[in-house]
Amino acid sequence: MNSYRRQDAENVRVTAAKLAAARPHPRHIANDDEQKFRVQVSEDSNKPSYLASYTKGLPHDNTTGLIRNPDDFQQFVKAIDSGDPRDFQDTPLGPKGYTEENGQGCGWRSVSAANAKVRAWESQGAGNTFDLEGPDAQAVTMPPAPAVGSAELTAEMAEVYAQALLRDVPFTKIVDESGTVDLDHNDCSGDQGVDTSVKRILRTLNKLEWFKSQDCECLTDAEKSRKRGSFTGQTVFRGITPGDNVGPYISQFLLAGNSGINGNDNEREPAKGLITYGAVNIDQRVRFATPNKDFMTTWYEWLDVQEGADLRGQESYVEGPARRFITTPRDLATYVHYDALYEAYLNACLILLADGIPFDPGIPFQRSDFIDHQQGFAHFGGPHILSLVTEVATRALKAVRFQKFNVHRRLRPEALAARLARCEQLNVAEVKEMAQDPALAKILGWVAEKNGTVDPVLGDRNYLLPMAFAEGSPMHPSYGAGHATVAGACVTILKAFFDHKHPLTIAGNDHTAFVPTEDGSCLTKVSVDGQLTVEGELNKLASNISIGRDWAGVHYFSDYIESIRMGEQIAIGILEEQKLTYGENFSMTVPLFDGGSIRI
């Protein structure tokens, strides 16, 4: 009997491996910006400038903000391709002349970095690893990122700037419940107050070519799938998946708690924002970061960060009520700064289980105990889904690392902002055209005004992106996004297991939702046009976490949407292979981010 079992176990593993091997391995295609832009580095050579590539950590030029030596970038790529730690050790890191022996602070230029150590890149070789479950890290892909000079990237950058300008405005002020913005109104540069400034920014964004509603046959299929029409107060800065535009901006899964142990703890009603995690609590409230305190708004501080100055931990928090519900974009940025990547989806799973949301109708053991004589637990029960929703995260991270480092190497918004600020010195037509776009130019003027004092290097063209994090972006390229890929994978698992069309009644009924009060101290109920469902609020959760990184200034919109799509593929592959390991005859219907569903 044991010998048969041993052979059966081998057969199942082989079958799963064959299923994975049968999936087509796509070609990985970048947008060609890496080699396109050139700089004259000597009288007889013309090398790539890498102005559209991720160069953070390498030595940079004081005047242009580009890397000092293009050959350093080739060493960076060599190390990425080989995955050999010795090649990474041979890649220059930090400002010119920096060595650990010289002591921290050597080579830095700004006060903020006076005592900084250098910060290394993160998991460049992860995309070269192999996995024993799900699609191989190199068996999923993303389309080329929007290119410098394209209408899409111009709009994406304008959007990130706009988000930085509105970082301390409550979401309830940004979302216009009427769903309309007067596009014919003048720009009203003299408008006073939060509401008028929000509408002014929305009107300006809607003047960008990319956000105009007409379709263009010249777009690629990938571009068409990312195309959005004009913003309204109900659609601006949101995701584009089913349910994203229903109800308040923030998903109920980031605000509400559950009913506590045994569902009868009167002190643990959902409006308290406390989630039962065994016998202890998870508090949905976040640290309250100091409003209007942004970073990297001077040239030398920006330059130090680009050369790897480790400024993590320099943000500050309000004293007194130390925590509040996610009320402003800065609160959301704080959440995605320190989250454990899968924690929002683990929390959502705990809420769904405690609230008794049924599993997908195709999953067994959902009838009464008297009929089934079996309950789900180790399989088809709480422990199964709780562990699986976190298990997919590491697979997602490996796949997105390959896209980041090995394929696209896309520069972060903080670097593109510096290219716009130094566009005259760079003398690159595509960058100049971006800066001269009338709508983006208007937003750049507001950014320069927000950045305040005249920078000695940039003068009145201080278009640096105000960052929510002192250290700026992580030490890895922008496309795809780790948070978003994990979001896509984890949310897909939840939608596969739970009845995704089931109404979500956390706030009492499916036409009522929680929103924070203006000071974020507690939750209040509002009426919702449309119906809140499990699928819609899970999709919104994925968008909130992903776009929360845009609010912080470290990602673009396309990073979000293409990454959750890739995460979805990873989760589906894992579910397909795991289904082979069970003796029960069951199915799952998985709704897709782009609409429709598949059945496993």
mmCIF file of N, CA and C in Angstrom, residues 420-505:
data_model
loop_
_atom_site.group_PDB
_atom_site.id
_atom_site.type_symbol
_atom_site.label_atom_id
_atom_site.label_comp_id
_atom_site.label_asym_id
_atom_site.label_seq_id
_atom_site.Cartn_x
_atom_site.Cartn_y
_atom_site.Cartn_z
ATOM 1 N N LEU A 420 12.690 66.294 -15.917
ATOM 2 C CA LEU A 420 11.886 67.448 -16.306
ATOM 3 C C LEU A 420 12.484 68.735 -15.748
ATOM 4 N N ALA A 421 12.994 68.668 -14.518
ATOM 5 C CA ALA A 421 13.596 69.855 -13.906
ATOM 6 C C ALA A 421 14.874 70.269 -14.629
ATOM 7 N N ARG A 422 15.587 69.324 -15.198
ATOM 8 C CA ARG A 422 16.860 69.608 -15.881
ATOM 9 C C ARG A 422 16.747 69.424 -17.391
ATOM 10 N N CYS A 423 15.551 69.598 -17.918
ATOM 11 C CA CYS A 423 15.340 69.306 -19.348
ATOM 12 C C CYS A 423 16.188 70.197 -20.250
ATOM 13 N N GLU A 424 16.471 71.432 -19.844
ATOM 14 C CA GLU A 424 17.293 72.309 -20.679
ATOM 15 C C GLU A 424 18.730 71.813 -20.727
ATOM 16 N N GLN A 425 19.238 71.339 -19.593
ATOM 17 C CA GLN A 425 20.613 70.828 -19.560
ATOM 18 C C GLN A 425 20.730 69.505 -20.323
ATOM 19 N N LEU A 426 19.681 68.682 -20.267
ATOM 20 C CA LEU A 426 19.718 67.397 -20.960
ATOM 21 C C LEU A 426 19.558 67.570 -22.459
ATOM 22 N N ASN A 427 18.783 68.575 -22.859
ATOM 23 C CA ASN A 427 18.572 68.888 -24.276
ATOM 24 C C ASN A 427 18.090 67.671 -25.064
ATOM 25 N N VAL A 428 17.070 66.992 -24.515
ATOM 26 C CA VAL A 428 16.467 65.829 -25.159
ATOM 27 C C VAL A 428 15.055 66.216 -25.575
ATOM 28 N N ALA A 429 14.750 66.087 -26.861
ATOM 29 C CA ALA A 429 13.492 66.605 -27.407
ATOM 30 C C ALA A 429 12.283 66.039 -26.671
ATOM 31 N N GLU A 430 12.280 64.727 -26.427
ATOM 32 C CA GLU A 430 11.117 64.097 -25.805
ATOM 33 C C GLU A 430 10.867 64.630 -24.392
ATOM 34 N N VAL A 431 11.946 64.877 -23.651
ATOM 35 C CA VAL A 431 11.804 65.389 -22.287
ATOM 36 C C VAL A 431 11.332 66.845 -22.319
ATOM 37 N N LYS A 432 11.877 67.626 -23.232
ATOM 38 C CA LYS A 432 11.439 69.015 -23.368
ATOM 39 C C LYS A 432 9.967 69.093 -23.741
ATOM 40 N N GLU A 433 9.531 68.226 -24.650
ATOM 41 C CA GLU A 433 8.129 68.235 -25.064
ATOM 42 C C GLU A 433 7.206 67.877 -23.905
ATOM 43 N N MET A 434 7.635 66.942 -23.069
ATOM 44 C CA MET A 434 6.850 66.622 -21.884
ATOM 45 C C MET A 434 6.683 67.852 -21.005
ATOM 46 N N ALA A 435 7.796 68.524 -20.724
ATOM 47 C CA ALA A 435 7.755 69.683 -19.828
ATOM 48 C C ALA A 435 6.936 70.821 -20.402
ATOM 49 N N GLN A 436 6.824 70.867 -21.737
ATOM 50 C CA GLN A 436 6.106 71.955 -22.390
ATOM 51 C C GLN A 436 4.641 71.627 -22.645
ATOM 52 N N ASP A 437 4.208 70.410 -22.349
ATOM 53 C CA ASP A 437 2.789 70.102 -22.497
ATOM 54 C C ASP A 437 2.002 71.097 -21.639
ATOM 55 N N PRO A 438 0.996 71.787 -22.188
ATOM 56 C CA PRO A 438 0.327 72.864 -21.438
ATOM 57 C C PRO A 438 -0.249 72.420 -20.100
ATOM 58 N N ALA A 439 -0.876 71.251 -20.063
ATOM 59 C CA ALA A 439 -1.479 70.789 -18.814
ATOM 60 C C ALA A 439 -0.408 70.393 -17.801
ATOM 61 N N LEU A 440 0.582 69.623 -18.245
ATOM 62 C CA LEU A 440 1.652 69.234 -17.330
ATOM 63 C C LEU A 440 2.427 70.459 -16.867
ATOM 64 N N ALA A 441 2.670 71.433 -17.777
ATOM 65 C CA ALA A 441 3.405 72.635 -17.406
ATOM 66 C C ALA A 441 2.677 73.402 -16.294
ATOM 67 N N LYS A 442 1.356 73.437 -16.343
ATOM 68 C CA LYS A 442 0.590 74.114 -15.302
ATOM 69 C C LYS A 442 0.786 73.402 -13.955
ATOM 70 N N ILE A 443 0.741 72.073 -13.995
ATOM 71 C CA ILE A 443 0.947 71.304 -12.767
ATOM 72 C C ILE A 443 2.370 71.475 -12.253
ATOM 73 N N LEU A 444 3.338 71.530 -13.165
ATOM 74 C CA LEU A 444 4.724 71.750 -12.747
ATOM 75 C C LEU A 444 4.869 73.085 -12.024
ATOM 76 N N GLY A 445 4.146 74.089 -12.481
ATOM 77 C CA GLY A 445 4.182 75.380 -11.799
ATOM 78 C C GLY A 445 3.666 75.284 -10.382
ATOM 79 N N TRP A 446 2.593 74.530 -10.182
ATOM 80 C CA TRP A 446 2.067 74.342 -8.827
ATOM 81 C C TRP A 446 3.049 73.565 -7.955
ATOM 82 N N VAL A 447 3.735 72.581 -8.560
ATOM 83 C CA VAL A 447 4.726 71.803 -7.804
ATOM 84 C C VAL A 447 5.880 72.698 -7.363
ATOM 85 N N ALA A 448 6.374 73.542 -8.278
ATOM 86 C CA ALA A 448 7.458 74.455 -7.922
ATOM 87 C C ALA A 448 7.032 75.386 -6.795
ATOM 88 N N GLU A 449 5.786 75.831 -6.844
ATOM 89 C CA GLU A 449 5.267 76.691 -5.779
ATOM 90 C C GLU A 449 5.214 75.937 -4.452
ATOM 91 N N LYS A 450 4.800 74.679 -4.500
ATOM 92 C CA LYS A 450 4.733 73.869 -3.274
ATOM 93 C C LYS A 450 6.122 73.611 -2.713
ATOM 94 N N ASN A 451 7.099 73.377 -3.600
ATOM 95 C CA ASN A 451 8.457 73.095 -3.134
ATOM 96 C C ASN A 451 9.092 74.294 -2.448
ATOM 97 N N GLY A 452 8.550 75.472 -2.671
ATOM 98 C CA GLY A 452 8.910 76.626 -1.853
ATOM 99 C C GLY A 452 10.191 77.307 -2.248
ATOM 100 N N THR A 453 11.127 77.403 -1.319
ATOM 101 C CA THR A 453 12.314 78.230 -1.483
ATOM 102 C C THR A 453 13.049 77.902 -2.776
ATOM 103 N N VAL A 454 13.611 78.924 -3.370
ATOM 104 C CA VAL A 454 14.316 78.758 -4.636
ATOM 105 C C VAL A 454 15.553 77.895 -4.423
ATOM 106 N N ASP A 455 15.634 76.793 -5.131
ATOM 107 C CA ASP A 455 16.775 75.889 -5.014
ATOM 108 C C ASP A 455 17.977 76.503 -5.718
ATOM 109 N N PRO A 456 19.194 76.474 -5.121
ATOM 110 C CA PRO A 456 20.356 77.104 -5.751
ATOM 111 C C PRO A 456 20.739 76.489 -7.088
ATOM 112 N N VAL A 457 20.357 75.245 -7.309
ATOM 113 C CA VAL A 457 20.683 74.597 -8.584
ATOM 114 C C VAL A 457 19.527 74.735 -9.577
ATOM 115 N N LEU A 458 18.308 74.488 -9.115
ATOM 116 C CA LEU A 458 17.153 74.433 -10.018
ATOM 117 C C LEU A 458 16.492 75.785 -10.236
ATOM 118 N N GLY A 459 16.723 76.729 -9.350
ATOM 119 C CA GLY A 459 16.080 78.028 -9.492
ATOM 120 C C GLY A 459 14.573 77.910 -9.397
ATOM 121 N N ASP A 460 13.856 78.567 -10.304
ATOM 122 C CA ASP A 460 12.393 78.525 -10.267
ATOM 123 C C ASP A 460 11.824 77.333 -11.026
ATOM 124 N N ARG A 461 12.687 76.431 -11.487
ATOM 125 C CA ARG A 461 12.239 75.212 -12.184
ATOM 126 C C ARG A 461 12.386 73.994 -11.263
ATOM 127 N N ASN A 462 12.014 74.172 -10.013
ATOM 128 C CA ASN A 462 12.137 73.061 -9.064
ATOM 129 C C ASN A 462 10.925 72.150 -9.214
ATOM 130 N N TYR A 463 11.026 71.256 -10.186
ATOM 131 C CA TYR A 463 9.931 70.335 -10.482
ATOM 132 C C TYR A 463 10.133 68.977 -9.810
ATOM 133 N N LEU A 464 11.032 68.922 -8.825
ATOM 134 C CA LEU A 464 11.233 67.657 -8.125
ATOM 135 C C LEU A 464 9.919 67.198 -7.497
ATOM 136 N N LEU A 465 9.698 65.892 -7.520
ATOM 137 C CA LEU A 465 8.459 65.335 -7.015
ATOM 138 C C LEU A 465 8.498 65.284 -5.488
ATOM 139 N N PRO A 466 7.586 65.979 -4.797
ATOM 140 C CA PRO A 466 7.557 65.881 -3.329
ATOM 141 C C PRO A 466 7.225 64.449 -2.909
ATOM 142 N N MET A 467 8.108 63.846 -2.138
ATOM 143 C CA MET A 467 7.979 62.437 -1.786
ATOM 144 C C MET A 467 7.447 62.274 -0.367
ATOM 145 N N ALA A 468 6.628 61.243 -0.177
ATOM 146 C CA ALA A 468 6.112 60.940 1.157
ATOM 147 C C ALA A 468 7.153 60.233 2.017
ATOM 148 N N PHE A 469 8.135 59.591 1.379
ATOM 149 C CA PHE A 469 9.164 58.840 2.085
ATOM 150 C C PHE A 469 10.499 59.566 1.966
ATOM 151 N N ALA A 470 11.227 59.698 3.075
ATOM 152 C CA ALA A 470 12.503 60.406 3.041
ATOM 153 C C ALA A 470 13.499 59.737 2.103
ATOM 154 N N GLU A 471 13.441 58.417 2.014
ATOM 155 C CA GLU A 471 14.374 57.661 1.165
ATOM 156 C C GLU A 471 13.902 57.530 -0.258
ATOM 157 N N GLY A 472 12.717 58.103 -0.564
ATOM 158 C CA GLY A 472 12.179 57.963 -1.911
ATOM 159 C C GLY A 472 11.765 56.544 -2.207
ATOM 160 N N SER A 473 11.994 56.129 -3.420
ATOM 161 C CA SER A 473 11.565 54.804 -3.861
ATOM 162 C C SER A 473 12.437 53.709 -3.265
ATOM 163 N N PRO A 474 11.965 52.460 -3.320
ATOM 164 C CA PRO A 474 12.828 51.330 -2.953
ATOM 165 C C PRO A 474 14.001 51.196 -3.924
ATOM 166 N N MET A 475 14.930 50.345 -3.571
ATOM 167 C CA MET A 475 16.131 50.145 -4.384
ATOM 168 C C MET A 475 15.899 49.061 -5.432
ATOM 169 N N HIS A 476 14.868 49.268 -6.223
ATOM 170 C CA HIS A 476 14.613 48.415 -7.385
ATOM 171 C C HIS A 476 13.727 49.178 -8.356
ATOM 172 N N PRO A 477 13.756 48.826 -9.652
ATOM 173 C CA PRO A 477 13.049 49.606 -10.667
ATOM 174 C C PRO A 477 11.536 49.627 -10.474
ATOM 175 N N SER A 478 10.886 50.457 -11.284
ATOM 176 C CA SER A 478 9.483 50.790 -11.055
ATOM 177 C C SER A 478 8.498 49.779 -11.623
ATOM 178 N N TYR A 479 8.849 49.107 -12.704
ATOM 179 C CA TYR A 479 7.867 48.325 -13.476
ATOM 180 C C TYR A 479 8.305 46.882 -13.578
ATOM 181 N N GLY A 480 7.472 45.918 -13.059
ATOM 182 C CA GLY A 480 6.234 46.098 -12.325
ATOM 183 C C GLY A 480 6.426 46.439 -10.864
ATOM 184 N N ALA A 481 5.287 46.524 -10.216
ATOM 185 C CA ALA A 481 5.225 46.931 -8.824
ATOM 186 C C ALA A 481 5.064 45.709 -7.932
ATOM 187 N N GLY A 482 5.925 45.597 -6.929
ATOM 188 C CA GLY A 482 5.840 44.461 -6.018
ATOM 189 C C GLY A 482 4.528 44.426 -5.267
ATOM 190 N N HIS A 483 4.135 45.575 -4.697
ATOM 191 C CA HIS A 483 2.872 45.625 -3.965
ATOM 192 C C HIS A 483 1.710 45.209 -4.862
ATOM 193 N N ALA A 484 1.690 45.701 -6.089
ATOM 194 C CA ALA A 484 0.564 45.434 -6.978
ATOM 195 C C ALA A 484 0.541 43.983 -7.444
ATOM 196 N N THR A 485 1.697 43.393 -7.708
ATOM 197 C CA THR A 485 1.723 41.997 -8.125
ATOM 198 C C THR A 485 1.244 41.092 -7.003
ATOM 199 N N VAL A 486 1.702 41.367 -5.785
ATOM 200 C CA VAL A 486 1.221 40.619 -4.622
ATOM 201 C C VAL A 486 -0.280 40.839 -4.449
ATOM 202 N N ALA A 487 -0.742 42.068 -4.624
ATOM 203 C CA ALA A 487 -2.174 42.365 -4.514
ATOM 204 C C ALA A 487 -2.979 41.540 -5.513
ATOM 205 N N GLY A 488 -2.511 41.501 -6.757
ATOM 206 C CA GLY A 488 -3.225 40.740 -7.777
ATOM 207 C C GLY A 488 -3.295 39.266 -7.454
ATOM 208 N N ALA A 489 -2.200 38.714 -6.938
ATOM 209 C CA ALA A 489 -2.164 37.286 -6.614
ATOM 210 C C ALA A 489 -3.049 36.971 -5.412
ATOM 211 N N CYS A 490 -2.905 37.752 -4.343
ATOM 212 C CA CYS A 490 -3.640 37.461 -3.095
ATOM 213 C C CYS A 490 -5.138 37.661 -3.268
ATOM 214 N N VAL A 491 -5.527 38.730 -3.925
ATOM 215 C CA VAL A 491 -6.950 38.992 -4.133
ATOM 216 C C VAL A 491 -7.569 37.933 -5.035
ATOM 217 N N THR A 492 -6.833 37.448 -6.008
ATOM 218 C CA THR A 492 -7.348 36.381 -6.879
ATOM 219 C C THR A 492 -7.626 35.115 -6.075
ATOM 220 N N ILE A 493 -6.753 34.788 -5.134
ATOM 221 C CA ILE A 493 -6.995 33.630 -4.260
ATOM 222 C C ILE A 493 -8.286 33.820 -3.473
ATOM 223 N N LEU A 494 -8.482 35.005 -2.905
ATOM 224 C CA LEU A 494 -9.689 35.264 -2.112
ATOM 225 C C LEU A 494 -10.943 35.192 -2.976
ATOM 226 N N LYS A 495 -10.877 35.737 -4.172
ATOM 227 C CA LYS A 495 -12.051 35.706 -5.060
ATOM 228 C C LYS A 495 -12.342 34.289 -5.542
ATOM 229 N N ALA A 496 -11.317 33.458 -5.604
ATOM 230 C CA ALA A 496 -11.530 32.071 -6.020
ATOM 231 C C ALA A 496 -12.222 31.267 -4.926
ATOM 232 N N PHE A 497 -11.856 31.483 -3.679
ATOM 233 C CA PHE A 497 -12.398 30.690 -2.579
ATOM 234 C C PHE A 497 -13.767 31.178 -2.108
ATOM 235 N N PHE A 498 -13.947 32.497 -2.042
ATOM 236 C CA PHE A 498 -15.195 33.022 -1.515
ATOM 237 C C PHE A 498 -16.193 33.282 -2.647
ATOM 238 N N ASP A 499 -17.469 33.274 -2.307
ATOM 239 C CA ASP A 499 -18.539 33.593 -3.258
ATOM 240 C C ASP A 499 -18.406 35.074 -3.611
ATOM 241 N N HIS A 500 -17.762 35.356 -4.729
ATOM 242 C CA HIS A 500 -17.365 36.731 -5.037
ATOM 243 C C HIS A 500 -18.549 37.639 -5.364
ATOM 244 N N LYS A 501 -19.684 37.056 -5.743
ATOM 245 C CA LYS A 501 -20.868 37.873 -6.036
ATOM 246 C C LYS A 501 -21.706 38.142 -4.785
ATOM 247 N N HIS A 502 -21.301 37.607 -3.672
ATOM 248 C CA HIS A 502 -22.079 37.763 -2.441
ATOM 249 C C HIS A 502 -22.063 39.227 -1.992
ATOM 250 N N PRO A 503 -23.202 39.759 -1.552
ATOM 251 C CA PRO A 503 -23.222 41.138 -1.046
ATOM 252 C C PRO A 503 -22.298 41.285 0.160
ATOM 253 N N LEU A 504 -21.681 42.450 0.270
ATOM 254 C CA LEU A 504 -20.824 42.739 1.408
ATOM 255 C C LEU A 504 -21.577 43.683 2.344
ATOM 256 N N THR A 505 -21.857 43.226 3.533
ATOM 257 C CA THR A 505 -22.718 43.967 4.458
ATOM 258 C C THR A 505 -21.986 44.344 5.741
#
